[in-house]
mmCIF file of N, CA and C in Angstrom:
data_model
loop_
_atom_site.group_PDB
_atom_site.id
_atom_site.type_symbol
_atom_site.label_atom_id
_atom_site.label_comp_id
_atom_site.label_asym_id
_atom_site.label_seq_id
_atom_site.Cartn_x
_atom_site.Cartn_y
_atom_site.Cartn_z
ATOM 1 N N MET F 4 125.299 64.079 -99.421
ATOM 2 C CA MET F 4 126.168 65.219 -99.282
ATOM 3 C C MET F 4 125.741 66.341 -100.238
ATOM 4 N N LEU F 5 125.481 65.969 -101.498
ATOM 5 C CA LEU F 5 125.078 66.981 -102.471
ATOM 6 C C LEU F 5 123.731 67.605 -102.101
ATOM 7 N N LYS F 6 122.783 66.777 -101.626
ATOM 8 C CA LYS F 6 121.481 67.304 -101.218
ATOM 9 C C LYS F 6 121.644 68.296 -100.075
ATOM 10 N N PHE F 7 122.504 67.991 -99.120
ATOM 11 C CA PHE F 7 122.753 68.886 -97.989
ATOM 12 C C PHE F 7 123.287 70.229 -98.493
ATOM 13 N N LYS F 8 124.274 70.176 -99.381
ATOM 14 C CA LYS F 8 124.864 71.413 -99.893
ATOM 15 C C LYS F 8 123.844 72.226 -100.686
ATOM 16 N N LEU F 9 123.012 71.559 -101.456
ATOM 17 C CA LEU F 9 121.993 72.260 -102.231
ATOM 18 C C LEU F 9 120.989 72.941 -101.307
ATOM 19 N N ARG F 10 120.516 72.211 -100.290
ATOM 20 C CA ARG F 10 119.544 72.763 -99.352
ATOM 21 C C ARG F 10 120.103 73.943 -98.578
ATOM 22 N N HIS F 11 121.397 73.948 -98.343
ATOM 23 C CA HIS F 11 122.004 75.002 -97.535
ATOM 24 C C HIS F 11 122.680 76.084 -98.381
ATOM 25 N N GLY F 12 122.336 76.127 -99.662
ATOM 26 C CA GLY F 12 122.778 77.222 -100.519
ATOM 27 C C GLY F 12 124.271 77.280 -100.766
ATOM 28 N N LYS F 13 124.950 76.162 -100.723
ATOM 29 C CA LYS F 13 126.388 76.159 -100.959
ATOM 30 C C LYS F 13 126.664 76.426 -102.442
ATOM 31 N N PRO F 14 127.711 77.159 -102.739
ATOM 32 C CA PRO F 14 128.026 77.453 -104.145
ATOM 33 C C PRO F 14 128.486 76.200 -104.883
ATOM 34 N N GLY F 15 128.316 76.237 -106.189
ATOM 35 C CA GLY F 15 128.785 75.149 -107.020
ATOM 36 C C GLY F 15 127.704 74.438 -107.794
ATOM 37 N N PHE F 16 126.444 74.652 -107.430
ATOM 38 C CA PHE F 16 125.356 74.023 -108.164
ATOM 39 C C PHE F 16 124.981 74.878 -109.360
ATOM 40 N N TYR F 17 124.799 74.227 -110.479
ATOM 41 C CA TYR F 17 124.411 74.907 -111.704
ATOM 42 C C TYR F 17 123.201 74.191 -112.288
ATOM 43 N N ALA F 18 122.112 74.911 -112.480
ATOM 44 C CA ALA F 18 120.984 74.398 -113.242
ATOM 45 C C ALA F 18 121.269 74.783 -114.694
ATOM 46 N N ILE F 19 121.123 73.842 -115.586
ATOM 47 C CA ILE F 19 121.486 74.047 -116.984
ATOM 48 C C ILE F 19 120.215 74.190 -117.817
ATOM 49 N N TYR F 20 120.129 75.318 -118.512
ATOM 50 C CA TYR F 20 118.961 75.612 -119.342
ATOM 51 C C TYR F 20 119.397 76.005 -120.740
ATOM 52 N N ASP F 21 118.539 75.740 -121.708
ATOM 53 C CA ASP F 21 118.654 76.277 -123.055
ATOM 54 C C ASP F 21 117.401 77.115 -123.234
ATOM 55 N N ASP F 22 117.561 78.423 -123.120
ATOM 56 C CA ASP F 22 116.421 79.343 -123.009
ATOM 57 C C ASP F 22 115.590 78.895 -121.811
ATOM 58 N N ALA F 23 114.340 78.508 -122.016
ATOM 59 C CA ALA F 23 113.487 78.117 -120.890
ATOM 60 C C ALA F 23 113.453 76.613 -120.667
ATOM 61 N N GLN F 24 114.142 75.843 -121.528
ATOM 62 C CA GLN F 24 114.116 74.383 -121.409
ATOM 63 C C GLN F 24 115.190 73.907 -120.443
ATOM 64 N N TRP F 25 114.767 73.145 -119.426
ATOM 65 C CA TRP F 25 115.705 72.579 -118.466
ATOM 66 C C TRP F 25 116.487 71.460 -119.146
ATOM 67 N N ILE F 26 117.808 71.547 -119.048
ATOM 68 C CA ILE F 26 118.683 70.577 -119.704
ATOM 69 C C ILE F 26 119.326 69.631 -118.698
ATOM 70 N N GLY F 27 119.723 70.146 -117.534
ATOM 71 C CA GLY F 27 120.389 69.277 -116.585
ATOM 72 C C GLY F 27 120.858 70.010 -115.346
ATOM 73 N N LEU F 28 121.763 69.344 -114.626
ATOM 74 C CA LEU F 28 122.260 69.846 -113.358
ATOM 75 C C LEU F 28 123.729 69.478 -113.219
ATOM 76 N N MET F 29 124.495 70.370 -112.603
ATOM 77 C CA MET F 29 125.910 70.087 -112.362
ATOM 78 C C MET F 29 126.297 70.647 -110.997
ATOM 79 N N TYR F 30 127.182 69.932 -110.345
ATOM 80 C CA TYR F 30 127.784 70.436 -109.116
ATOM 81 C C TYR F 30 129.293 70.347 -109.291
ATOM 82 N N ALA F 31 129.967 71.487 -109.134
ATOM 83 C CA ALA F 31 131.425 71.547 -109.274
ATOM 84 C C ALA F 31 131.990 72.358 -108.123
ATOM 85 N N ASN F 32 133.150 71.951 -107.644
ATOM 86 C CA ASN F 32 133.781 72.570 -106.494
ATOM 87 C C ASN F 32 135.197 72.979 -106.871
ATOM 88 N N ASP F 33 135.561 74.215 -106.573
ATOM 89 C CA ASP F 33 136.921 74.700 -106.870
ATOM 90 C C ASP F 33 137.877 74.360 -105.747
ATOM 91 N N TYR F 34 139.050 73.906 -106.112
ATOM 92 C CA TYR F 34 140.137 73.719 -105.154
ATOM 93 C C TYR F 34 141.426 74.150 -105.858
ATOM 94 N N ARG F 35 141.988 75.242 -105.401
ATOM 95 C CA ARG F 35 143.177 75.832 -106.005
ATOM 96 C C ARG F 35 142.993 75.976 -107.515
ATOM 97 N N ASP F 36 143.806 75.282 -108.314
ATOM 98 C CA ASP F 36 143.675 75.413 -109.769
ATOM 99 C C ASP F 36 142.949 74.213 -110.388
ATOM 100 N N ILE F 37 142.069 73.595 -109.588
ATOM 101 C CA ILE F 37 141.307 72.435 -110.045
ATOM 102 C C ILE F 37 139.815 72.719 -109.836
ATOM 103 N N VAL F 38 139.029 72.411 -110.840
ATOM 104 C CA VAL F 38 137.577 72.423 -110.699
ATOM 105 C C VAL F 38 137.160 70.952 -110.692
ATOM 106 N N PHE F 39 136.635 70.503 -109.556
ATOM 107 C CA PHE F 39 136.254 69.105 -109.377
ATOM 108 C C PHE F 39 134.760 68.985 -109.644
ATOM 109 N N ILE F 40 134.426 68.323 -110.737
ATOM 110 C CA ILE F 40 133.032 68.112 -111.118
ATOM 111 C C ILE F 40 132.535 66.881 -110.366
ATOM 112 N N GLN F 41 131.705 67.136 -109.386
ATOM 113 C CA GLN F 41 131.166 66.050 -108.572
ATOM 114 C C GLN F 41 130.008 65.346 -109.253
ATOM 115 N N PHE F 42 129.259 66.118 -110.046
ATOM 116 C CA PHE F 42 128.027 65.584 -110.597
ATOM 117 C C PHE F 42 127.684 66.356 -111.867
ATOM 118 N N LEU F 43 127.417 65.647 -112.937
ATOM 119 C CA LEU F 43 126.936 66.254 -114.173
ATOM 120 C C LEU F 43 125.873 65.333 -114.740
ATOM 121 N N ALA F 44 124.668 65.865 -114.864
ATOM 122 C CA ALA F 44 123.563 65.064 -115.406
ATOM 123 C C ALA F 44 122.835 65.886 -116.457
ATOM 124 N N ILE F 45 122.721 65.306 -117.626
ATOM 125 C CA ILE F 45 121.951 65.907 -118.718
ATOM 126 C C ILE F 45 120.655 65.097 -118.829
ATOM 127 N N ALA F 46 119.530 65.786 -118.919
ATOM 128 C CA ALA F 46 118.237 65.114 -119.029
ATOM 129 C C ALA F 46 118.262 64.120 -120.183
ATOM 130 N N GLU F 47 117.654 62.988 -119.959
ATOM 131 C CA GLU F 47 117.703 61.906 -120.944
ATOM 132 C C GLU F 47 117.239 62.355 -122.330
ATOM 133 N N HIS F 48 116.203 63.164 -122.398
ATOM 134 C CA HIS F 48 115.677 63.594 -123.698
ATOM 135 C C HIS F 48 116.608 64.595 -124.395
ATOM 136 N N CYS F 49 117.631 65.081 -123.696
ATOM 137 C CA CYS F 49 118.563 66.055 -124.280
ATOM 138 C C CYS F 49 119.932 65.455 -124.600
ATOM 139 N N ARG F 50 120.135 64.211 -124.217
ATOM 140 C CA ARG F 50 121.444 63.584 -124.453
ATOM 141 C C ARG F 50 121.684 63.393 -125.948
ATOM 142 N N SER F 51 122.951 63.352 -126.314
ATOM 143 C CA SER F 51 123.389 63.203 -127.707
ATOM 144 C C SER F 51 122.992 64.402 -128.554
ATOM 145 N N SER F 52 122.785 65.536 -127.906
ATOM 146 C CA SER F 52 122.453 66.773 -128.624
ATOM 147 C C SER F 52 123.559 67.815 -128.481
ATOM 148 N N GLY F 53 124.679 67.423 -127.896
ATOM 149 C CA GLY F 53 125.804 68.330 -127.760
ATOM 150 C C GLY F 53 125.816 69.163 -126.480
ATOM 151 N N TYR F 54 124.796 69.019 -125.643
ATOM 152 C CA TYR F 54 124.732 69.838 -124.433
ATOM 153 C C TYR F 54 125.857 69.525 -123.444
ATOM 154 N N GLY F 55 126.145 68.255 -123.244
ATOM 155 C CA GLY F 55 127.189 67.890 -122.287
ATOM 156 C C GLY F 55 128.532 68.497 -122.651
ATOM 157 N N GLY F 56 128.909 68.404 -123.915
ATOM 158 C CA GLY F 56 130.161 69.000 -124.377
ATOM 159 C C GLY F 56 130.153 70.515 -124.236
ATOM 160 N N GLN F 57 129.011 71.129 -124.526
ATOM 161 C CA GLN F 57 128.903 72.580 -124.375
ATOM 162 C C GLN F 57 129.060 72.991 -122.913
ATOM 163 N N VAL F 58 128.471 72.236 -122.008
ATOM 164 C CA VAL F 58 128.584 72.535 -120.576
ATOM 165 C C VAL F 58 130.040 72.457 -120.144
ATOM 166 N N LEU F 59 130.740 71.407 -120.563
ATOM 167 C CA LEU F 59 132.149 71.254 -120.177
ATOM 168 C C LEU F 59 133.021 72.361 -120.776
ATOM 169 N N SER F 60 132.751 72.716 -122.020
ATOM 170 C CA SER F 60 133.509 73.811 -122.645
ATOM 171 C C SER F 60 133.248 75.131 -121.933
ATOM 172 N N HIS F 61 131.994 75.375 -121.585
ATOM 173 C CA HIS F 61 131.650 76.616 -120.888
ATOM 174 C C HIS F 61 132.300 76.652 -119.500
ATOM 175 N N LEU F 62 132.314 75.519 -118.813
ATOM 176 C CA LEU F 62 132.952 75.452 -117.497
ATOM 177 C C LEU F 62 134.441 75.771 -117.615
ATOM 178 N N ALA F 63 135.093 75.224 -118.638
ATOM 179 C CA ALA F 63 136.514 75.520 -118.857
ATOM 180 C C ALA F 63 136.723 77.003 -119.160
ATOM 181 N N GLU F 64 135.810 77.605 -119.914
ATOM 182 C CA GLU F 64 135.898 79.043 -120.215
ATOM 183 C C GLU F 64 135.716 79.892 -118.955
ATOM 184 N N LEU F 65 134.836 79.454 -118.067
ATOM 185 C CA LEU F 65 134.607 80.170 -116.808
ATOM 186 C C LEU F 65 135.817 80.110 -115.865
ATOM 187 N N HIS F 66 136.647 79.075 -116.060
ATOM 188 C CA HIS F 66 137.805 78.848 -115.191
ATOM 189 C C HIS F 66 139.076 78.691 -116.024
ATOM 190 N N PRO F 67 139.480 79.748 -116.721
ATOM 191 C CA PRO F 67 140.663 79.623 -117.591
ATOM 192 C C PRO F 67 141.910 79.266 -116.787
ATOM 193 N N GLY F 68 142.699 78.373 -117.363
ATOM 194 C CA GLY F 68 143.947 77.967 -116.724
ATOM 195 C C GLY F 68 143.793 76.919 -115.642
ATOM 196 N N LYS F 69 142.551 76.535 -115.332
ATOM 197 C CA LYS F 69 142.329 75.520 -114.305
ATOM 198 C C LYS F 69 142.127 74.156 -114.939
ATOM 199 N N ARG F 70 142.542 73.143 -114.219
ATOM 200 C CA ARG F 70 142.288 71.767 -114.639
ATOM 201 C C ARG F 70 140.869 71.390 -114.223
ATOM 202 N N LEU F 71 140.240 70.548 -115.016
ATOM 203 C CA LEU F 71 138.938 69.985 -114.669
ATOM 204 C C LEU F 71 139.169 68.526 -114.300
ATOM 205 N N ALA F 72 138.560 68.096 -113.212
ATOM 206 C CA ALA F 72 138.691 66.701 -112.776
ATOM 207 C C ALA F 72 137.308 66.160 -112.456
ATOM 208 N N LEU F 73 137.136 64.873 -112.676
ATOM 209 C CA LEU F 73 135.880 64.202 -112.345
ATOM 210 C C LEU F 73 136.126 62.719 -112.207
ATOM 211 N N ASN F 74 135.175 62.043 -111.630
ATOM 212 C CA ASN F 74 135.252 60.594 -111.472
ATOM 213 C C ASN F 74 134.175 59.925 -112.298
ATOM 214 N N ILE F 75 134.523 58.769 -112.840
ATOM 215 C CA ILE F 75 133.542 57.943 -113.536
ATOM 216 C C ILE F 75 133.620 56.541 -112.950
ATOM 217 N N GLU F 76 132.573 55.768 -113.172
ATOM 218 C CA GLU F 76 132.573 54.390 -112.712
ATOM 219 C C GLU F 76 133.659 53.608 -113.459
ATOM 220 N N VAL F 77 134.317 52.734 -112.744
ATOM 221 C CA VAL F 77 135.360 51.897 -113.325
ATOM 222 C C VAL F 77 134.736 50.995 -114.394
ATOM 223 N N LEU F 78 135.461 50.804 -115.496
ATOM 224 C CA LEU F 78 134.975 49.911 -116.546
ATOM 225 C C LEU F 78 135.145 48.470 -116.080
ATOM 226 N N ASP F 79 134.042 47.841 -115.783
ATOM 227 C CA ASP F 79 134.025 46.467 -115.289
ATOM 228 C C ASP F 79 133.006 45.706 -116.121
ATOM 229 N N GLU F 80 133.491 44.775 -116.930
ATOM 230 C CA GLU F 80 132.616 44.045 -117.855
ATOM 231 C C GLU F 80 131.513 43.272 -117.151
ATOM 232 N N SER F 81 131.673 42.977 -115.881
ATOM 233 C CA SER F 81 130.665 42.188 -115.172
ATOM 234 C C SER F 81 129.496 43.031 -114.661
ATOM 235 N N THR F 82 129.573 44.350 -114.821
ATOM 236 C CA THR F 82 128.493 45.206 -114.326
ATOM 237 C C THR F 82 127.337 45.262 -115.317
ATOM 238 N N GLU F 83 126.172 45.492 -114.779
ATOM 239 C CA GLU F 83 124.953 45.553 -115.584
ATOM 240 C C GLU F 83 124.977 46.707 -116.583
ATOM 241 N N ASN F 84 125.604 47.816 -116.203
ATOM 242 C CA ASN F 84 125.608 49.006 -117.063
ATOM 243 C C ASN F 84 126.965 49.220 -117.749
ATOM 244 N N TYR F 85 127.642 48.139 -118.064
ATOM 245 C CA TYR F 85 128.973 48.241 -118.662
ATOM 246 C C TYR F 85 128.973 49.091 -119.937
ATOM 247 N N SER F 86 128.016 48.869 -120.829
ATOM 248 C CA SER F 86 128.007 49.632 -122.090
ATOM 249 C C SER F 86 127.794 51.124 -121.820
ATOM 250 N N GLN F 87 126.990 51.445 -120.834
ATOM 251 C CA GLN F 87 126.793 52.851 -120.462
ATOM 252 C C GLN F 87 128.108 53.450 -119.938
ATOM 253 N N ARG F 88 128.840 52.699 -119.144
ATOM 254 C CA ARG F 88 130.126 53.156 -118.611
ATOM 255 C C ARG F 88 131.127 53.423 -119.741
ATOM 256 N N VAL F 89 131.128 52.538 -120.726
ATOM 257 C CA VAL F 89 132.032 52.701 -121.873
ATOM 258 C C VAL F 89 131.674 53.973 -122.635
ATOM 259 N N ARG F 90 130.378 54.192 -122.884
ATOM 260 C CA ARG F 90 129.941 55.409 -123.587
ATOM 261 C C ARG F 90 130.291 56.665 -122.795
ATOM 262 N N ARG F 91 130.134 56.603 -121.481
ATOM 263 C CA ARG F 91 130.437 57.761 -120.644
ATOM 264 C C ARG F 91 131.928 58.104 -120.729
ATOM 265 N N LYS F 92 132.782 57.091 -120.645
ATOM 266 C CA LYS F 92 134.223 57.357 -120.726
ATOM 267 C C LYS F 92 134.583 57.900 -122.106
ATOM 268 N N ALA F 93 133.976 57.360 -123.144
ATOM 269 C CA ALA F 93 134.236 57.843 -124.504
ATOM 270 C C ALA F 93 133.801 59.306 -124.646
ATOM 271 N N PHE F 94 132.666 59.669 -124.048
ATOM 272 C CA PHE F 94 132.197 61.049 -124.079
ATOM 273 C C PHE F 94 133.229 61.979 -123.452
ATOM 274 N N TYR F 95 133.707 61.642 -122.271
ATOM 275 C CA TYR F 95 134.672 62.511 -121.602
ATOM 276 C C TYR F 95 136.002 62.558 -122.355
ATOM 277 N N THR F 96 136.403 61.457 -122.934
ATOM 278 C CA THR F 96 137.638 61.438 -123.734
ATOM 279 C C THR F 96 137.494 62.368 -124.943
ATOM 280 N N ARG F 97 136.358 62.312 -125.624
ATOM 281 C CA ARG F 97 136.100 63.216 -126.758
ATOM 282 C C ARG F 97 136.130 64.684 -126.326
ATOM 283 N N ASN F 98 135.840 64.930 -125.073
ATOM 284 C CA ASN F 98 135.786 66.295 -124.562
ATOM 285 C C ASN F 98 137.043 66.691 -123.800
ATOM 286 N N GLY F 99 138.159 66.032 -124.130
ATOM 287 C CA GLY F 99 139.461 66.471 -123.641
ATOM 288 C C GLY F 99 139.936 65.875 -122.335
ATOM 289 N N PHE F 100 139.188 64.963 -121.753
ATOM 290 C CA PHE F 100 139.607 64.333 -120.501
ATOM 291 C C PHE F 100 140.480 63.121 -120.785
ATOM 292 N N ALA F 101 141.401 62.863 -119.876
ATOM 293 C CA ALA F 101 142.290 61.703 -119.995
ATOM 294 C C ALA F 101 142.375 61.013 -118.639
ATOM 295 N N ALA F 102 142.753 59.760 -118.664
ATOM 296 C CA ALA F 102 142.933 59.010 -117.418
ATOM 297 C C ALA F 102 144.020 59.678 -116.585
ATOM 298 N N SER F 103 143.758 59.822 -115.310
ATOM 299 C CA SER F 103 144.734 60.430 -114.403
ATOM 300 C C SER F 103 145.744 59.416 -113.907
ATOM 301 N N GLY F 104 145.395 58.139 -114.018
ATOM 302 C CA GLY F 104 146.239 57.084 -113.464
ATOM 303 C C GLY F 104 145.861 56.726 -112.041
ATOM 304 N N PHE F 105 144.723 57.284 -111.549
ATOM 305 C CA PHE F 105 144.300 57.041 -110.173
ATOM 306 C C PHE F 105 142.875 56.541 -110.093
ATOM 307 N N LEU F 106 142.663 55.657 -109.126
ATOM 308 C CA LEU F 106 141.324 55.237 -108.739
ATOM 309 C C LEU F 106 141.027 55.874 -107.392
ATOM 310 N N VAL F 107 139.773 56.183 -107.163
ATOM 311 C CA VAL F 107 139.344 56.730 -105.885
ATOM 312 C C VAL F 107 138.274 55.798 -105.339
ATOM 313 N N LYS F 108 138.579 55.199 -104.193
ATOM 314 C CA LYS F 108 137.601 54.314 -103.557
ATOM 315 C C LYS F 108 136.827 55.129 -102.541
ATOM 316 N N GLU F 109 135.574 55.418 -102.893
ATOM 317 C CA GLU F 109 134.671 56.111 -101.986
ATOM 318 C C GLU F 109 133.912 55.047 -101.212
ATOM 319 N N PRO F 110 133.187 55.431 -100.183
ATOM 320 C CA PRO F 110 132.507 54.410 -99.377
ATOM 321 C C PRO F 110 131.640 53.440 -100.182
ATOM 322 N N ALA F 111 130.952 53.915 -101.201
ATOM 323 C CA ALA F 111 130.015 53.057 -101.929
ATOM 324 C C ALA F 111 130.574 52.441 -103.203
ATOM 325 N N GLU F 112 131.657 52.986 -103.750
ATOM 326 C CA GLU F 112 132.127 52.476 -105.034
ATOM 327 C C GLU F 112 133.568 52.875 -105.324
ATOM 328 N N LYS F 113 134.119 52.221 -106.340
ATOM 329 C CA LYS F 113 135.451 52.542 -106.819
ATOM 330 C C LYS F 113 135.308 53.292 -108.133
ATOM 331 N N LEU F 114 135.999 54.433 -108.245
ATOM 332 C CA LEU F 114 135.857 55.313 -109.391
ATOM 333 C C LEU F 114 137.207 55.604 -110.022
ATOM 334 N N GLU F 115 137.190 55.879 -111.316
ATOM 335 C CA GLU F 115 138.404 56.294 -112.019
ATOM 336 C C GLU F 115 138.370 57.803 -112.172
ATOM 337 N N MET F 116 139.476 58.463 -111.819
ATOM 338 C CA MET F 116 139.535 59.914 -111.967
ATOM 339 C C MET F 116 140.070 60.268 -113.345
ATOM 340 N N LEU F 117 139.349 61.173 -114.015
ATOM 341 C CA LEU F 117 139.778 61.716 -115.301
ATOM 342 C C LEU F 117 140.118 63.185 -115.088
ATOM 343 N N VAL F 118 141.019 63.702 -115.914
ATOM 344 C CA VAL F 118 141.424 65.102 -115.771
ATOM 345 C C VAL F 118 141.578 65.721 -117.152
ATOM 346 N N ARG F 119 141.272 67.006 -117.228
ATOM 347 C CA ARG F 119 141.401 67.771 -118.472
ATOM 348 C C ARG F 119 142.249 69.011 -118.180
ATOM 349 N N GLY F 120 143.258 69.237 -119.004
ATOM 350 C CA GLY F 120 144.070 70.438 -118.834
ATOM 351 C C GLY F 120 145.368 70.210 -118.086
ATOM 352 N N GLY F 121 145.763 68.968 -117.898
ATOM 353 C CA GLY F 121 147.020 68.676 -117.213
ATOM 354 C C GLY F 121 146.894 67.442 -116.351
ATOM 355 N N ALA F 122 147.964 67.129 -115.669
ATOM 356 C CA ALA F 122 148.005 65.956 -114.796
ATOM 357 C C ALA F 122 147.561 66.342 -113.387
ATOM 358 N N ILE F 123 147.343 65.331 -112.567
ATOM 359 C CA ILE F 123 146.989 65.522 -111.165
ATOM 360 C C ILE F 123 147.722 64.458 -110.365
ATOM 361 N N CYS F 124 148.136 64.792 -109.153
ATOM 362 C CA CYS F 124 148.871 63.825 -108.331
ATOM 363 C C CYS F 124 148.014 63.378 -107.142
ATOM 364 N N GLU F 125 148.457 62.326 -106.508
ATOM 365 C CA GLU F 125 147.733 61.740 -105.382
ATOM 366 C C GLU F 125 147.502 62.754 -104.261
ATOM 367 N N GLU F 126 148.518 63.539 -103.950
ATOM 368 C CA GLU F 126 148.401 64.524 -102.866
ATOM 369 C C GLU F 126 147.332 65.575 -103.191
ATOM 370 N N GLU F 127 147.257 65.981 -104.463
ATOM 371 C CA GLU F 127 146.239 66.961 -104.862
ATOM 372 C C GLU F 127 144.836 66.376 -104.739
ATOM 373 N N ILE F 128 144.684 65.129 -105.120
ATOM 374 C CA ILE F 128 143.378 64.475 -105.030
ATOM 375 C C ILE F 128 142.930 64.400 -103.571
ATOM 376 N N GLU F 129 143.839 63.970 -102.703
ATOM 377 C CA GLU F 129 143.498 63.866 -101.283
ATOM 378 C C GLU F 129 143.158 65.235 -100.702
ATOM 379 N N ALA F 130 143.928 66.264 -101.046
ATOM 380 C CA ALA F 130 143.668 67.613 -100.546
ATOM 381 C C ALA F 130 142.341 68.147 -101.093
ATOM 382 N N MET F 131 142.045 67.820 -102.333
ATOM 383 C CA MET F 131 140.796 68.256 -102.958
ATOM 384 C C MET F 131 139.600 67.658 -102.218
ATOM 385 N N TYR F 132 139.685 66.381 -101.867
ATOM 386 C CA TYR F 132 138.602 65.741 -101.110
ATOM 387 C C TYR F 132 138.486 66.327 -99.705
ATOM 388 N N ARG F 133 139.609 66.599 -99.048
ATOM 389 C CA ARG F 133 139.553 67.222 -97.719
ATOM 390 C C ARG F 133 138.844 68.573 -97.805
ATOM 391 N N HIS F 134 139.175 69.328 -98.837
ATOM 392 C CA HIS F 134 138.535 70.630 -99.047
ATOM 393 C C HIS F 134 137.041 70.467 -99.320
ATOM 394 N N LEU F 135 136.694 69.496 -100.135
ATOM 395 C CA LEU F 135 135.304 69.257 -100.492
ATOM 396 C C LEU F 135 134.464 68.890 -99.275
ATOM 397 N N PHE F 136 134.951 67.966 -98.472
ATOM 398 C CA PHE F 136 134.172 67.462 -97.349
ATOM 399 C C PHE F 136 134.270 68.335 -96.101
ATOM 400 N N GLY F 137 135.315 69.130 -96.002
ATOM 401 C CA GLY F 137 135.477 69.947 -94.807
ATOM 402 C C GLY F 137 136.080 69.147 -93.665
ATOM 403 N N ARG F 138 136.354 69.832 -92.590
ATOM 404 C CA ARG F 138 137.067 69.206 -91.469
ATOM 405 C C ARG F 138 136.226 68.164 -90.740
ATOM 406 N N ILE F 139 134.961 68.453 -90.500
ATOM 407 C CA ILE F 139 134.131 67.539 -89.718
ATOM 408 C C ILE F 139 133.784 66.282 -90.517
ATOM 409 N N VAL F 140 133.128 66.468 -91.664
ATOM 410 C CA VAL F 140 132.738 65.316 -92.484
ATOM 411 C C VAL F 140 133.982 64.553 -92.945
ATOM 412 N N GLY F 141 135.069 65.290 -93.211
ATOM 413 C CA GLY F 141 136.309 64.659 -93.645
ATOM 414 C C GLY F 141 136.878 63.666 -92.650
ATOM 415 N N LEU F 142 136.507 63.790 -91.384
ATOM 416 C CA LEU F 142 136.947 62.817 -90.382
ATOM 417 C C LEU F 142 136.299 61.454 -90.602
ATOM 418 N N PHE F 143 135.092 61.469 -91.157
ATOM 419 C CA PHE F 143 134.326 60.229 -91.330
ATOM 420 C C PHE F 143 134.366 59.689 -92.751
ATOM 421 N N VAL F 144 134.539 60.584 -93.709
ATOM 422 C CA VAL F 144 134.548 60.186 -95.120
ATOM 423 C C VAL F 144 135.932 60.469 -95.677
ATOM 424 N N ARG F 145 136.677 59.422 -95.909
ATOM 425 C CA ARG F 145 138.029 59.570 -96.455
ATOM 426 C C ARG F 145 138.200 58.631 -97.642
ATOM 427 N N PRO F 146 137.980 59.119 -98.814
ATOM 428 C CA PRO F 146 138.207 58.271 -99.986
ATOM 429 C C PRO F 146 139.655 57.821 -100.036
ATOM 430 N N HIS F 147 139.852 56.610 -100.480
ATOM 431 C CA HIS F 147 141.202 56.057 -100.606
ATOM 432 C C HIS F 147 141.660 56.218 -102.058
ATOM 433 N N VAL F 148 142.791 56.862 -102.263
ATOM 434 C CA VAL F 148 143.329 57.104 -103.608
ATOM 435 C C VAL F 148 144.392 56.048 -103.880
ATOM 436 N N MET F 149 144.310 55.414 -105.052
ATOM 437 C CA MET F 149 145.291 54.385 -105.418
ATOM 438 C C MET F 149 145.638 54.500 -106.897
ATOM 439 N N ARG F 150 146.835 54.092 -107.223
ATOM 440 C CA ARG F 150 147.261 54.083 -108.624
ATOM 441 C C ARG F 150 146.568 52.981 -109.388
ATOM 442 N N LEU F 151 146.296 53.266 -110.646
ATOM 443 C CA LEU F 151 145.708 52.263 -111.546
ATOM 444 C C LEU F 151 146.676 51.142 -111.823
#
């Protein structure tokens, strides 16, 4: 889905640079007063240098008064990358995100939704996904939202 949107020039993709050095990539989609971060990747050689936090702060500055929402992999001790998942959640918590109280089951995985700047309800999450996927794709891709 993200590759399709990138190829077709859809808004929301951000290439992240520090002067001429490529730092990472982000895709975020606006829905009413929510900015839904679909994807945030910082280049491995740039991690732990403060770039991720700076990107999130800058995104919040670009969208004053809006909530930021994103999904992370559920913390499951039986997964191979459990320690990475724990570090990722800790990173977002340090940067003002909190558990929304909702899981989102997408076709390939179950994710925990985090939010910064306020709470989010089930109806908003479902509407945000409908907006993200559009009418046609939304008929085939319907994430299931459930309480934690």
